[in-house]
Amino acid sequence: MSESTTNDRLRELSEHGVSIWLDDLSREALTSGELMSHTKELHVVGVTTNPTIFAAALAEGSAYDKQMAHLAEQGTSIDDAVITVTTDDVRHACDLFTDVYEATGGEDGRVSIEVDPRLANSTEKTIEQARVLWSTVDRPNAFVKIPATMEGLPAITQAISEGISINVTLIFSLDRYRAVAAAYLDGLELAHRAGIDLSTIRSVASFFVSRVDTEVDKRLDAIGTDEAKALKGKAGIANARLAFQAYEEIFSTPRWEELAAAGAHPQRPLWASTGVKDPAYPDTMYVDELVVDGVVNTMPEKTLLAAGDHAQLRGDTVHGTYAESRQVLDSLERLGVSYTDVTDTLEQEGVVKFERSWAELVETVDAALKGDTATQKAAE
């Protein structure tokens, strides 16, 4: 893969209106220049992260050893150490993306940090930690990630009303997506009444893609008919395309137009979980089939490099697909694959997975505070 080819494909994707964000962050990538290289060579204009990514970064190499030793000397608690280390990395990344942030008028150059997923079912605690993370990172181009649970919805509204920019994560269903957008609009209206400059507030709605196919395909395999097999690998893309249709409807209403006139920005859809889980599918499927102006695609590095190498870009692959996409979901229902049950299951599993990831991160930080680092392990 030549650098020029990679540049060409990813540049073309960007020119189609897709903001390319990297779903990965580590201190080594920050300090080595790797992240900056990605911005220049791979058209990366933002970063998302999560507890799993941070845990992996902490467990590898020695980039965090000095800070961990210092925190241990100070008697820092595990939870405080987690916040210190992760917010330091996010702040550093925000600084690296300052030029992108300014050049895009605040649309890109964004770096996300997630609230403790153990708080996903507590509105008040989520709001409290969103405030802490926002003030600790202290950068206008940060995003605080709040899950789209029922308890998360009022937390989203409250955070937006206080001028905190939010990345809403863990969205699977169209109904929940609409509720997330409504929560955003509610927050903007409250912020406007409070005299906050709406132009300073940004948000993305992270709609998960590949996990939908994983769950639906499992159910289709259990049915086992030819009709069921023919629908494999179609649900995730159809669902995301219909979410974009909903986005267009929501952000063209009189209610939205009034907020836009006051300086508000639309809450962009973000395609998350875009790494292909089934090796039988093209590894750039969730890039190629979700190209449309005005969205973000956050990719793990493997998917990013694959897209640069051999993405099959055909222009806009979302508009003109809504009837076909609805037919896919209707066909699944006729076969007995319940859309509501699928999305409810995915949300519940998603919260559990996030909690496990957080436990892994806490365990990794605990080990590092005790001096049980990867470098020391290698030396033993």
Tab-separated table of N, CA, C and O in Angstrom, residues 90-149:
chain	number	residue	atom	x	y	z
A	90	VAL	N	-6.323	12.748	27.086
A	90	VAL	CA	-7.334	13.414	26.263
A	90	VAL	C	-6.992	14.893	26.094
A	90	VAL	O	-7.126	15.456	25.002
A	91	ARG	N	-6.520	15.524	27.154
A	91	ARG	CA	-6.124	16.935	27.064
A	91	ARG	C	-4.978	17.106	26.057
A	91	ARG	O	-4.993	18.034	25.234
A	92	HIS	N	-3.990	16.215	26.138
A	92	HIS	CA	-2.855	16.265	25.213
A	92	HIS	C	-3.347	16.099	23.777
A	92	HIS	O	-2.928	16.830	22.867
A	93	ALA	N	-4.246	15.132	23.558
A	93	ALA	CA	-4.777	14.916	22.219
A	93	ALA	C	-5.579	16.122	21.740
A	93	ALA	O	-5.498	16.513	20.565
A	94	CYS	N	-6.354	16.721	22.638
A	94	CYS	CA	-7.105	17.935	22.283
A	94	CYS	C	-6.152	19.024	21.801
A	94	CYS	O	-6.432	19.724	20.814
A	95	ASP	N	-5.031	19.171	22.488
A	95	ASP	CA	-4.051	20.185	22.094
A	95	ASP	C	-3.464	19.885	20.716
A	95	ASP	O	-3.241	20.803	19.912
A	96	LEU	N	-3.228	18.610	20.439
A	96	LEU	CA	-2.686	18.238	19.130
A	96	LEU	C	-3.685	18.543	18.008
A	96	LEU	O	-3.285	18.811	16.874
A	97	PHE	N	-4.963	18.497	18.341
A	97	PHE	CA	-5.996	18.716	17.332
A	97	PHE	C	-6.520	20.157	17.321
A	97	PHE	O	-7.515	20.441	16.654
A	98	THR	N	-5.855	21.050	18.029
A	98	THR	CA	-6.319	22.446	18.086
A	98	THR	C	-6.438	23.072	16.708
A	98	THR	O	-7.418	23.757	16.395
A	99	ASP	N	-5.442	22.841	15.856
A	99	ASP	CA	-5.474	23.429	14.510
A	99	ASP	C	-6.665	22.915	13.707
A	99	ASP	O	-7.318	23.682	12.987
A	100	VAL	N	-6.939	21.615	13.820
A	100	VAL	CA	-8.085	21.037	13.114
A	100	VAL	C	-9.382	21.624	13.656
A	100	VAL	O	-10.290	21.984	12.901
A	101	TYR	N	-9.446	21.726	14.967
A	101	TYR	CA	-10.622	22.293	15.633
A	101	TYR	C	-10.889	23.712	15.126
A	101	TYR	O	-12.035	24.053	14.779
A	102	GLU	N	-9.865	24.511	15.069
A	102	GLU	CA	-10.035	25.894	14.634
A	102	GLU	C	-10.339	25.989	13.141
A	102	GLU	O	-11.175	26.788	12.709
A	103	ALA	N	-9.673	25.149	12.347
A	103	ALA	CA	-9.866	25.195	10.901
A	103	ALA	C	-11.273	24.756	10.484
A	103	ALA	O	-11.794	25.195	9.452
A	104	THR	N	-11.896	23.895	11.294
A	104	THR	CA	-13.237	23.391	10.963
A	104	THR	C	-14.324	24.110	11.748
A	104	THR	O	-15.476	23.672	11.758
A	105	GLY	N	-13.977	25.188	12.402
A	105	GLY	CA	-14.964	25.939	13.171
A	105	GLY	C	-15.544	25.166	14.334
A	105	GLY	O	-16.681	25.399	14.740
A	106	GLY	N	-14.754	24.230	14.866
A	106	GLY	CA	-15.194	23.463	16.023
A	106	GLY	C	-15.902	22.165	15.693
A	106	GLY	O	-16.262	21.403	16.590
A	107	GLU	N	-16.095	21.900	14.414
A	107	GLU	CA	-16.813	20.679	14.036
A	107	GLU	C	-15.972	19.431	14.288
A	107	GLU	O	-16.452	18.436	14.833
A	108	ASP	N	-14.710	19.480	13.887
A	108	ASP	CA	-13.805	18.354	14.095
A	108	ASP	C	-12.675	18.762	15.038
A	108	ASP	O	-12.762	19.774	15.708
A	109	GLY	N	-11.628	17.941	15.087
A	109	GLY	CA	-10.574	18.170	16.063
A	109	GLY	C	-11.031	17.796	17.461
A	109	GLY	O	-10.534	18.318	18.462
A	110	ARG	N	-11.970	16.858	17.532
A	110	ARG	CA	-12.599	16.475	18.791
A	110	ARG	C	-11.985	15.205	19.374
A	110	ARG	O	-11.610	14.292	18.639
A	111	VAL	N	-11.925	15.153	20.707
A	111	VAL	CA	-11.414	13.980	21.417
A	111	VAL	C	-12.405	13.637	22.521
A	111	VAL	O	-12.774	14.488	23.326
A	112	SER	N	-12.840	12.382	22.563
A	112	SER	CA	-13.884	11.963	23.500
A	112	SER	C	-13.317	11.238	24.708
A	112	SER	O	-12.354	10.484	24.592
A	113	ILE	N	-13.951	11.459	25.841
A	113	ILE	CA	-13.619	10.736	27.066
A	113	ILE	C	-14.923	10.266	27.703
A	113	ILE	O	-15.902	11.009	27.746
A	114	GLU	N	-14.930	9.049	28.196
A	114	GLU	CA	-16.165	8.401	28.623
A	114	GLU	C	-16.390	8.498	30.131
A	114	GLU	O	-15.454	8.338	30.920
A	115	VAL	N	-17.649	8.731	30.505
A	115	VAL	CA	-17.984	8.665	31.923
A	115	VAL	C	-17.890	7.206	32.370
A	115	VAL	O	-17.982	6.283	31.570
A	116	ASP	N	-17.694	7.012	33.647
A	116	ASP	CA	-17.633	5.674	34.223
A	116	ASP	C	-18.919	4.918	33.866
A	116	ASP	O	-20.013	5.320	34.260
A	117	PRO	N	-18.823	3.831	33.092
A	117	PRO	CA	-20.030	3.117	32.665
A	117	PRO	C	-20.803	2.473	33.814
A	117	PRO	O	-21.966	2.110	33.640
A	118	ARG	N	-20.197	2.371	34.969
A	118	ARG	CA	-20.924	1.861	36.130
A	118	ARG	C	-22.024	2.825	36.553
A	118	ARG	O	-22.909	2.472	37.331
A	119	LEU	N	-21.985	4.046	36.011
A	119	LEU	CA	-22.981	5.061	36.342
A	119	LEU	C	-24.092	5.133	35.300
A	119	LEU	O	-24.947	6.013	35.364
A	120	ALA	N	-24.082	4.194	34.336
A	120	ALA	CA	-25.003	4.260	33.200
A	120	ALA	C	-26.465	4.292	33.611
A	120	ALA	O	-27.313	4.825	32.887
A	121	ASN	N	-26.785	3.744	34.771
A	121	ASN	CA	-28.175	3.719	35.220
A	121	ASN	C	-28.455	4.732	36.337
A	121	ASN	O	-29.446	4.615	37.045
A	122	SER	N	-27.561	5.717	36.456
A	122	SER	CA	-27.757	6.778	37.445
A	122	SER	C	-27.618	8.134	36.770
A	122	SER	O	-26.517	8.529	36.391
A	123	THR	N	-28.741	8.808	36.613
A	123	THR	CA	-28.730	10.109	35.944
A	123	THR	C	-27.856	11.118	36.676
A	123	THR	O	-26.979	11.766	36.077
A	124	GLU	N	-28.076	11.273	37.962
A	124	GLU	CA	-27.374	12.310	38.720
A	124	GLU	C	-25.864	12.069	38.766
A	124	GLU	O	-25.073	13.004	38.621
A	125	LYS	N	-25.470	10.811	38.979
A	125	LYS	CA	-24.035	10.512	39.043
A	125	LYS	C	-23.360	10.692	37.692
A	125	LYS	O	-22.208	11.111	37.606
A	126	THR	N	-24.097	10.399	36.622
A	126	THR	CA	-23.562	10.633	35.283
A	126	THR	C	-23.338	12.118	35.047
A	126	THR	O	-22.299	12.537	34.519
A	127	ILE	N	-24.310	12.930	35.445
A	127	ILE	CA	-24.179	14.383	35.296
A	127	ILE	C	-22.973	14.889	36.087
A	127	ILE	O	-22.172	15.692	35.580
A	128	GLU	N	-22.838	14.414	37.315
A	128	GLU	CA	-21.724	14.852	38.166
A	128	GLU	C	-20.384	14.528	37.526
A	128	GLU	O	-19.477	15.365	37.500
A	129	GLN	N	-20.254	13.301	36.995
A	129	GLN	CA	-18.957	12.962	36.420
A	129	GLN	C	-18.721	13.664	35.091
A	129	GLN	O	-17.584	14.007	34.757
A	130	ALA	N	-19.778	13.914	34.347
A	130	ALA	CA	-19.620	14.673	33.102
A	130	ALA	C	-19.039	16.053	33.401
A	130	ALA	O	-18.146	16.542	32.696
A	131	ARG	N	-19.527	16.675	34.475
A	131	ARG	CA	-18.995	17.986	34.876
A	131	ARG	C	-17.517	17.882	35.262
A	131	ARG	O	-16.708	18.737	34.891
A	132	VAL	N	-17.187	16.830	36.015
A	132	VAL	CA	-15.797	16.652	36.456
A	132	VAL	C	-14.877	16.450	35.255
A	132	VAL	O	-13.808	17.084	35.152
A	133	LEU	N	-15.255	15.572	34.342
A	133	LEU	CA	-14.410	15.294	33.182
A	133	LEU	C	-14.257	16.531	32.299
A	133	LEU	O	-13.166	16.841	31.820
A	134	TRP	N	-15.357	17.250	32.082
A	134	TRP	CA	-15.322	18.446	31.236
A	134	TRP	C	-14.404	19.512	31.831
A	134	TRP	O	-13.587	20.101	31.127
A	135	SER	N	-14.511	19.729	33.131
A	135	SER	CA	-13.694	20.768	33.771
A	135	SER	C	-12.240	20.318	33.931
A	135	SER	O	-11.329	21.145	33.876
A	136	THR	N	-12.021	19.020	34.096
A	136	THR	CA	-10.659	18.529	34.282
A	136	THR	C	-9.879	18.552	32.969
A	136	THR	O	-8.724	18.979	32.923
A	137	VAL	N	-10.501	18.081	31.891
A	137	VAL	CA	-9.838	18.171	30.583
A	137	VAL	C	-9.662	19.633	30.199
A	137	VAL	O	-8.613	20.051	29.709
A	138	ASP	N	-10.701	20.424	30.412
A	138	ASP	CA	-10.629	21.880	30.247
A	138	ASP	C	-10.175	22.283	28.847
A	138	ASP	O	-9.296	23.130	28.690
A	139	ARG	N	-10.780	21.676	27.856
A	139	ARG	CA	-10.499	22.030	26.470
A	139	ARG	C	-11.818	22.117	25.709
A	139	ARG	O	-12.676	21.240	25.840
A	140	PRO	N	-11.992	23.150	24.885
A	140	PRO	CA	-13.275	23.308	24.186
A	140	PRO	C	-13.539	22.232	23.150
A	140	PRO	O	-14.683	22.043	22.735
A	141	ASN	N	-12.484	21.521	22.715
A	141	ASN	CA	-12.662	20.488	21.690
A	141	ASN	C	-12.770	19.085	22.269
A	141	ASN	O	-12.622	18.087	21.555
A	142	ALA	N	-13.058	18.987	23.572
A	142	ALA	CA	-13.312	17.685	24.187
A	142	ALA	C	-14.787	17.318	24.005
A	142	ALA	O	-15.648	18.183	23.828
A	143	PHE	N	-15.040	16.036	24.047
A	143	PHE	CA	-16.393	15.498	24.141
A	143	PHE	C	-16.443	14.599	25.370
A	143	PHE	O	-15.508	13.826	25.607
A	144	VAL	N	-17.516	14.686	26.131
A	144	VAL	CA	-17.752	13.727	27.205
A	144	VAL	C	-18.752	12.704	26.675
A	144	VAL	O	-19.803	13.069	26.138
A	145	LYS	N	-18.408	11.421	26.798
A	145	LYS	CA	-19.272	10.358	26.292
A	145	LYS	C	-20.257	9.907	27.373
A	145	LYS	O	-19.857	9.510	28.461
A	146	ILE	N	-21.536	9.990	27.025
A	146	ILE	CA	-22.610	9.533	27.908
A	146	ILE	C	-23.416	8.467	27.163
A	146	ILE	O	-23.818	8.685	26.021
A	147	PRO	N	-23.651	7.318	27.788
A	147	PRO	CA	-24.421	6.266	27.103
A	147	PRO	C	-25.892	6.630	26.969
A	147	PRO	O	-26.459	7.297	27.837
A	148	ALA	N	-26.506	6.136	25.893
A	148	ALA	CA	-27.901	6.470	25.588
A	148	ALA	C	-28.883	5.540	26.288
A	148	ALA	O	-29.858	5.075	25.690
A	149	THR	N	-28.629	5.265	27.562
A	149	THR	CA	-29.605	4.522	28.358
A	149	THR	C	-30.764	5.453	28.694
A	149	THR	O	-30.672	6.674	28.513
